[in-house]
Amino acid sequence: MTTIDAHDDKIWALATPQDKANQFDTFATGAADGQIKIWRDCTKEREEEELEKKEQLFLQEQEFQKALQGGDYKAALRLALALDKPYNFRLLVEKIMKVETETYEATLGELLQGLSVEDLTKLFGYVREWNLIGRTYIPAQVVLKVLLRVYDSDTLCQVKQMGEVVDALMAYNKRHLEVRAREGSEA
């Protein structure tokens, strides 16, 4: 059920078609504002569009998993960004870190080169999210290090809300360092 404000005053008339082939697909309303509006029920079309979107997302998610398992990092990155799924991107980073223990920073550096400012904005948002949580801050720090190495300051300044990202990273980095220092002194 949808509510639409199309009249400026009370509706005084509602007319539906008389032929049974078009029953309730279209109707007209007349209101005290002096306007007559013709309406068409497009509920089925919207439901079909939503179903199609869900199917497309499911297929892209499957493509991401296939690319990740097959080691096609570029395709996995493209799909993670297109789906705007921080979790998928983190899976990609963690797999690269696990599979390429000696060269993961170089691999990530090559992978993350040439991204648009929009994609960089997404990635910095992901890094900020991950950095908030103790179990995901290491991938955040790795991606942050690579991004700061790969992109110059002029490009980084174009990232939307970069000041907020930096503030959040600084606050939580301090907290992570304090936790690690406590853990080190307890050992």
PDB file of C-alpha atoms in Angstrom:
ATOM      1  CA  MET A   1       0.000   0.000   0.000  1.00  0.00           C
ATOM      2  CA  THR A   2       1.343   3.395  -0.986  1.00  0.00           C
ATOM      3  CA  THR A   3       0.128   6.844  -0.013  1.00  0.00           C
ATOM      4  CA  ILE A   4       0.588   9.584  -2.589  1.00  0.00           C
ATOM      5  CA  ASP A   5      -0.104  13.257  -1.979  1.00  0.00           C
ATOM      6  CA  ALA A   6      -1.289  14.430  -5.384  1.00  0.00           C
ATOM      7  CA  HIS A   7      -4.201  16.679  -4.496  1.00  0.00           C
ATOM      8  CA  ASP A   8      -4.068  19.872  -2.467  1.00  0.00           C
ATOM      9  CA  ASP A   9      -7.528  19.353  -0.978  1.00  0.00           C
ATOM     10  CA  LYS A  10     -10.050  16.597  -0.183  1.00  0.00           C
ATOM     11  CA  ILE A  11     -10.921  14.051  -2.860  1.00  0.00           C
ATOM     12  CA  TRP A  12     -14.629  14.191  -3.707  1.00  0.00           C
ATOM     13  CA  ALA A  13     -14.843  11.798  -6.634  1.00  0.00           C
ATOM     14  CA  LEU A  14     -13.375   8.427  -7.619  1.00  0.00           C
ATOM     15  CA  ALA A  15     -14.102   6.857 -10.998  1.00  0.00           C
ATOM     16  CA  THR A  16     -13.092   3.369 -12.124  1.00  0.00           C
ATOM     17  CA  PRO A  17     -13.374   1.919 -15.642  1.00  0.00           C
ATOM     18  CA  GLN A  18     -16.503  -0.007 -16.486  1.00  0.00           C
ATOM     19  CA  ASP A  19     -14.955  -2.588 -18.831  1.00  0.00           C
ATOM     20  CA  LYS A  20     -13.819  -5.728 -17.039  1.00  0.00           C
ATOM     21  CA  ALA A  21     -10.525  -6.018 -18.985  1.00  0.00           C
ATOM     22  CA  ASN A  22      -9.151  -2.878 -17.350  1.00  0.00           C
ATOM     23  CA  GLN A  23     -10.761  -3.308 -13.959  1.00  0.00           C
ATOM     24  CA  PHE A  24      -8.865  -1.349 -11.302  1.00  0.00           C
ATOM     25  CA  ASP A  25      -5.692  -0.927 -13.368  1.00  0.00           C
ATOM     26  CA  THR A  26      -6.566   2.723 -13.882  1.00  0.00           C
ATOM     27  CA  PHE A  27      -8.853   5.113 -12.099  1.00  0.00           C
ATOM     28  CA  ALA A  28      -9.452   8.842 -11.772  1.00  0.00           C
ATOM     29  CA  THR A  29      -9.857  11.130  -8.798  1.00  0.00           C
ATOM     30  CA  GLY A  30     -11.339  14.588  -8.573  1.00  0.00           C
ATOM     31  CA  ALA A  31     -10.750  16.892  -5.642  1.00  0.00           C
ATOM     32  CA  ALA A  32     -11.839  20.180  -4.147  1.00  0.00           C
ATOM     33  CA  ASP A  33      -8.594  21.691  -5.494  1.00  0.00           C
ATOM     34  CA  GLY A  34     -10.179  21.612  -8.970  1.00  0.00           C
ATOM     35  CA  GLN A  35      -7.853  18.941 -10.343  1.00  0.00           C
ATOM     36  CA  ILE A  36      -8.602  15.577 -11.887  1.00  0.00           C
ATOM     37  CA  LYS A  37      -5.835  12.979 -11.641  1.00  0.00           C
ATOM     38  CA  ILE A  38      -5.616   9.787 -13.685  1.00  0.00           C
ATOM     39  CA  TRP A  39      -3.941   6.894 -11.858  1.00  0.00           C
ATOM     40  CA  ARG A  40      -2.530   3.585 -12.988  1.00  0.00           C
ATOM     41  CA  ASP A  41      -1.755   0.735 -10.605  1.00  0.00           C
ATOM     42  CA  CYS A  42       1.820  -0.342 -11.274  1.00  0.00           C
ATOM     43  CA  THR A  43       2.220  -2.575  -8.226  1.00  0.00           C
ATOM     44  CA  LYS A  44       2.947  -5.693 -10.295  1.00  0.00           C
ATOM     45  CA  GLU A  45       5.571  -3.854 -12.357  1.00  0.00           C
ATOM     46  CA  ARG A  46       7.320  -2.618  -9.206  1.00  0.00           C
ATOM     47  CA  GLU A  47       7.253  -6.083  -7.672  1.00  0.00           C
ATOM     48  CA  GLU A  48       8.765  -7.517 -10.871  1.00  0.00           C
ATOM     49  CA  GLU A  49      11.478  -4.820 -10.858  1.00  0.00           C
ATOM     50  CA  GLU A  50      12.289  -5.581  -7.208  1.00  0.00           C
ATOM     51  CA  LEU A  51      12.469  -9.298  -7.957  1.00  0.00           C
ATOM     52  CA  GLU A  52      14.741  -8.616 -10.919  1.00  0.00           C
ATOM     53  CA  LYS A  53      17.023  -6.444  -8.747  1.00  0.00           C
ATOM     54  CA  LYS A  54      17.221  -9.182  -6.109  1.00  0.00           C
ATOM     55  CA  GLU A  55      18.052 -11.769  -8.756  1.00  0.00           C
ATOM     56  CA  GLN A  56      20.749  -9.496 -10.203  1.00  0.00           C
ATOM     57  CA  LEU A  57      22.276  -8.962  -6.747  1.00  0.00           C
ATOM     58  CA  PHE A  58      22.231 -12.705  -6.125  1.00  0.00           C
ATOM     59  CA  LEU A  59      23.997 -13.358  -9.433  1.00  0.00           C
ATOM     60  CA  GLN A  60      26.612 -10.680  -8.704  1.00  0.00           C
ATOM     61  CA  GLU A  61      27.166 -12.170  -5.251  1.00  0.00           C
ATOM     62  CA  GLN A  62      27.723 -15.565  -6.864  1.00  0.00           C
ATOM     63  CA  GLU A  63      30.132 -14.000  -9.372  1.00  0.00           C
ATOM     64  CA  PHE A  64      32.036 -12.420  -6.488  1.00  0.00           C
ATOM     65  CA  GLN A  65      32.368 -15.756  -4.683  1.00  0.00           C
ATOM     66  CA  LYS A  66      33.490 -17.456  -7.892  1.00  0.00           C
ATOM     67  CA  ALA A  67      36.079 -14.737  -8.597  1.00  0.00           C
ATOM     68  CA  LEU A  68      37.339 -14.845  -5.011  1.00  0.00           C
ATOM     69  CA  GLN A  69      37.690 -18.622  -5.003  1.00  0.00           C
ATOM     70  CA  GLY A  70      39.319 -18.585  -8.440  1.00  0.00           C
ATOM     71  CA  GLY A  71      41.857 -15.929  -7.437  1.00  0.00           C
ATOM     72  CA  ASP A  72      40.519 -13.358  -9.916  1.00  0.00           C
ATOM     73  CA  TYR A  73      41.152 -10.463  -7.554  1.00  0.00           C
ATOM     74  CA  LYS A  74      40.347  -7.694 -10.046  1.00  0.00           C
ATOM     75  CA  ALA A  75      36.898  -9.133 -10.777  1.00  0.00           C
ATOM     76  CA  ALA A  76      36.274  -9.696  -7.059  1.00  0.00           C
ATOM     77  CA  LEU A  77      37.255  -6.086  -6.283  1.00  0.00           C
ATOM     78  CA  ARG A  78      35.045  -4.732  -9.068  1.00  0.00           C
ATOM     79  CA  LEU A  79      32.066  -6.749  -7.817  1.00  0.00           C
ATOM     80  CA  ALA A  80      32.635  -5.896  -4.144  1.00  0.00           C
ATOM     81  CA  LEU A  81      32.643  -2.194  -5.029  1.00  0.00           C
ATOM     82  CA  ALA A  82      29.648  -2.514  -7.375  1.00  0.00           C
ATOM     83  CA  LEU A  83      27.669  -4.330  -4.685  1.00  0.00           C
ATOM     84  CA  ASP A  84      28.930  -1.836  -2.064  1.00  0.00           C
ATOM     85  CA  LYS A  85      29.630  -4.709   0.317  1.00  0.00           C
ATOM     86  CA  PRO A  86      32.384  -3.944   2.840  1.00  0.00           C
ATOM     87  CA  TYR A  87      32.275  -7.550   4.036  1.00  0.00           C
ATOM     88  CA  ASN A  88      33.027  -8.859   0.539  1.00  0.00           C
ATOM     89  CA  PHE A  89      35.943  -6.487   0.150  1.00  0.00           C
ATOM     90  CA  ARG A  90      37.280  -7.538   3.551  1.00  0.00           C
ATOM     91  CA  LEU A  91      37.040 -11.195   2.479  1.00  0.00           C
ATOM     92  CA  LEU A  92      39.120 -10.296  -0.569  1.00  0.00           C
ATOM     93  CA  VAL A  93      41.754  -8.494   1.507  1.00  0.00           C
ATOM     94  CA  GLU A  94      41.938 -11.292   4.057  1.00  0.00           C
ATOM     95  CA  LYS A  95      42.295 -13.928   1.325  1.00  0.00           C
ATOM     96  CA  ILE A  96      45.128 -12.000  -0.323  1.00  0.00           C
ATOM     97  CA  MET A  97      46.830 -11.589   3.073  1.00  0.00           C
ATOM     98  CA  LYS A  98      46.476 -15.324   3.765  1.00  0.00           C
ATOM     99  CA  VAL A  99      47.476 -16.643   0.323  1.00  0.00           C
ATOM    100  CA  GLU A 100      50.279 -14.176  -0.388  1.00  0.00           C
ATOM    101  CA  THR A 101      51.848 -13.813   3.045  1.00  0.00           C
ATOM    102  CA  GLU A 102      55.058 -12.216   1.742  1.00  0.00           C
ATOM    103  CA  THR A 103      53.681 -10.095  -1.117  1.00  0.00           C
ATOM    104  CA  TYR A 104      50.140  -9.141  -0.098  1.00  0.00           C
ATOM    105  CA  GLU A 105      50.906  -5.415   0.146  1.00  0.00           C
ATOM    106  CA  ALA A 106      52.330  -5.355  -3.383  1.00  0.00           C
ATOM    107  CA  THR A 107      49.358  -7.353  -4.684  1.00  0.00           C
ATOM    108  CA  LEU A 108      46.907  -4.977  -2.983  1.00  0.00           C
ATOM    109  CA  GLY A 109      48.871  -1.997  -4.295  1.00  0.00           C
ATOM    110  CA  GLU A 110      48.514  -3.227  -7.879  1.00  0.00           C
ATOM    111  CA  LEU A 111      44.872  -4.094  -7.330  1.00  0.00           C
ATOM    112  CA  LEU A 112      43.901  -0.734  -5.834  1.00  0.00           C
ATOM    113  CA  GLN A 113      45.627   1.486  -8.409  1.00  0.00           C
ATOM    114  CA  GLY A 114      43.556   3.658 -10.697  1.00  0.00           C
ATOM    115  CA  LEU A 115      40.335   3.684  -8.690  1.00  0.00           C
ATOM    116  CA  SER A 116      37.861   6.511  -9.093  1.00  0.00           C
ATOM    117  CA  VAL A 117      37.364   9.043  -6.290  1.00  0.00           C
ATOM    118  CA  GLU A 118      33.935   7.477  -5.725  1.00  0.00           C
ATOM    119  CA  ASP A 119      35.487   4.034  -5.213  1.00  0.00           C
ATOM    120  CA  LEU A 120      38.200   5.498  -2.985  1.00  0.00           C
ATOM    121  CA  THR A 121      35.482   7.127  -0.896  1.00  0.00           C
ATOM    122  CA  LYS A 122      33.821   3.723  -0.489  1.00  0.00           C
ATOM    123  CA  LEU A 123      37.115   2.084   0.471  1.00  0.00           C
ATOM    124  CA  PHE A 124      37.965   4.709   3.066  1.00  0.00           C
ATOM    125  CA  GLY A 125      34.461   4.237   4.474  1.00  0.00           C
ATOM    126  CA  TYR A 126      35.104   0.495   4.705  1.00  0.00           C
ATOM    127  CA  VAL A 127      38.462   1.107   6.373  1.00  0.00           C
ATOM    128  CA  ARG A 128      36.803   3.420   8.910  1.00  0.00           C
ATOM    129  CA  GLU A 129      34.149   0.755   9.664  1.00  0.00           C
ATOM    130  CA  TRP A 130      36.673  -2.052  10.049  1.00  0.00           C
ATOM    131  CA  ASN A 131      38.993   0.045  12.185  1.00  0.00           C
ATOM    132  CA  LEU A 132      36.257   0.404  14.813  1.00  0.00           C
ATOM    133  CA  ILE A 133      36.359  -3.314  15.632  1.00  0.00           C
ATOM    134  CA  GLY A 134      39.286  -5.099  17.226  1.00  0.00           C
ATOM    135  CA  ARG A 135      39.059  -8.222  15.057  1.00  0.00           C
ATOM    136  CA  THR A 136      38.939  -6.300  11.760  1.00  0.00           C
ATOM    137  CA  TYR A 137      41.326  -3.429  12.349  1.00  0.00           C
ATOM    138  CA  ILE A 138      44.344  -5.283  10.909  1.00  0.00           C
ATOM    139  CA  PRO A 139      42.839  -5.533   7.385  1.00  0.00           C
ATOM    140  CA  ALA A 140      41.821  -1.882   7.832  1.00  0.00           C
ATOM    141  CA  GLN A 141      45.385  -0.880   8.621  1.00  0.00           C
ATOM    142  CA  VAL A 142      46.760  -2.885   5.686  1.00  0.00           C
ATOM    143  CA  VAL A 143      44.348  -1.284   3.200  1.00  0.00           C
ATOM    144  CA  LEU A 144      44.962   2.154   4.703  1.00  0.00           C
ATOM    145  CA  LYS A 145      48.738   1.727   4.352  1.00  0.00           C
ATOM    146  CA  VAL A 146      48.383   0.607   0.727  1.00  0.00           C
ATOM    147  CA  LEU A 147      45.978   3.427  -0.189  1.00  0.00           C
ATOM    148  CA  LEU A 148      48.249   6.043   1.387  1.00  0.00           C
ATOM    149  CA  ARG A 149      51.215   4.615  -0.515  1.00  0.00           C
ATOM    150  CA  VAL A 150      49.445   4.312  -3.892  1.00  0.00           C
ATOM    151  CA  TYR A 151      47.577   7.652  -4.029  1.00  0.00           C
ATOM    152  CA  ASP A 152      49.004  11.151  -3.806  1.00  0.00           C
ATOM    153  CA  SER A 153      47.667  13.793  -1.446  1.00  0.00           C
ATOM    154  CA  ASP A 154      45.805  15.673  -4.201  1.00  0.00           C
ATOM    155  CA  THR A 155      43.763  12.569  -5.018  1.00  0.00           C
ATOM    156  CA  LEU A 156      43.170  11.746  -1.359  1.00  0.00           C
ATOM    157  CA  CYS A 157      41.919  15.282  -0.711  1.00  0.00           C
ATOM    158  CA  GLN A 158      39.127  14.644  -3.234  1.00  0.00           C
ATOM    159  CA  VAL A 159      37.738  11.779  -1.136  1.00  0.00           C
ATOM    160  CA  LYS A 160      34.421  12.854   0.374  1.00  0.00           C
ATOM    161  CA  GLN A 161      34.383  13.318   4.148  1.00  0.00           C
ATOM    162  CA  MET A 162      38.095  12.553   4.421  1.00  0.00           C
ATOM    163  CA  GLY A 163      38.364  14.714   7.552  1.00  0.00           C
ATOM    164  CA  GLU A 164      35.793  12.569   9.366  1.00  0.00           C
ATOM    165  CA  VAL A 165      37.560   9.394   8.216  1.00  0.00           C
ATOM    166  CA  VAL A 166      40.906  10.671   9.509  1.00  0.00           C
ATOM    167  CA  ASP A 167      39.385  11.713  12.852  1.00  0.00           C
ATOM    168  CA  ALA A 168      37.783   8.283  13.340  1.00  0.00           C
ATOM    169  CA  LEU A 169      40.974   6.486  12.315  1.00  0.00           C
ATOM    170  CA  MET A 170      43.105   8.557  14.700  1.00  0.00           C
ATOM    171  CA  ALA A 171      40.798   7.963  17.669  1.00  0.00           C
ATOM    172  CA  TYR A 172      40.539   4.230  17.170  1.00  0.00           C
ATOM    173  CA  ASN A 173      44.183   3.771  16.200  1.00  0.00           C
ATOM    174  CA  LYS A 174      45.105   5.267  19.563  1.00  0.00           C
ATOM    175  CA  ARG A 175      42.763   2.824  21.276  1.00  0.00           C
ATOM    176  CA  HIS A 176      44.170  -0.167  19.339  1.00  0.00           C
ATOM    177  CA  LEU A 177      47.725   0.855  20.248  1.00  0.00           C
ATOM    178  CA  GLU A 178      46.802   1.104  23.926  1.00  0.00           C
ATOM    179  CA  VAL A 179      45.205  -2.372  23.845  1.00  0.00           C
ATOM    180  CA  ARG A 180      48.240  -3.876  22.131  1.00  0.00           C
ATOM    181  CA  ALA A 181      50.563  -2.192  24.634  1.00  0.00           C
ATOM    182  CA  ARG A 182      48.525  -3.646  27.542  1.00  0.00           C
ATOM    183  CA  GLU A 183      48.543  -7.093  25.919  1.00  0.00           C
ATOM    184  CA  GLY A 184      52.306  -6.833  25.408  1.00  0.00           C
ATOM    185  CA  SER A 185      52.939  -5.898  29.028  1.00  0.00           C
ATOM    186  CA  GLU A 186      50.765  -8.767  30.282  1.00  0.00           C
ATOM    187  CA  ALA A 187      52.676 -11.356  28.270  1.00  0.00           C
TER     188      ALA A 187
END
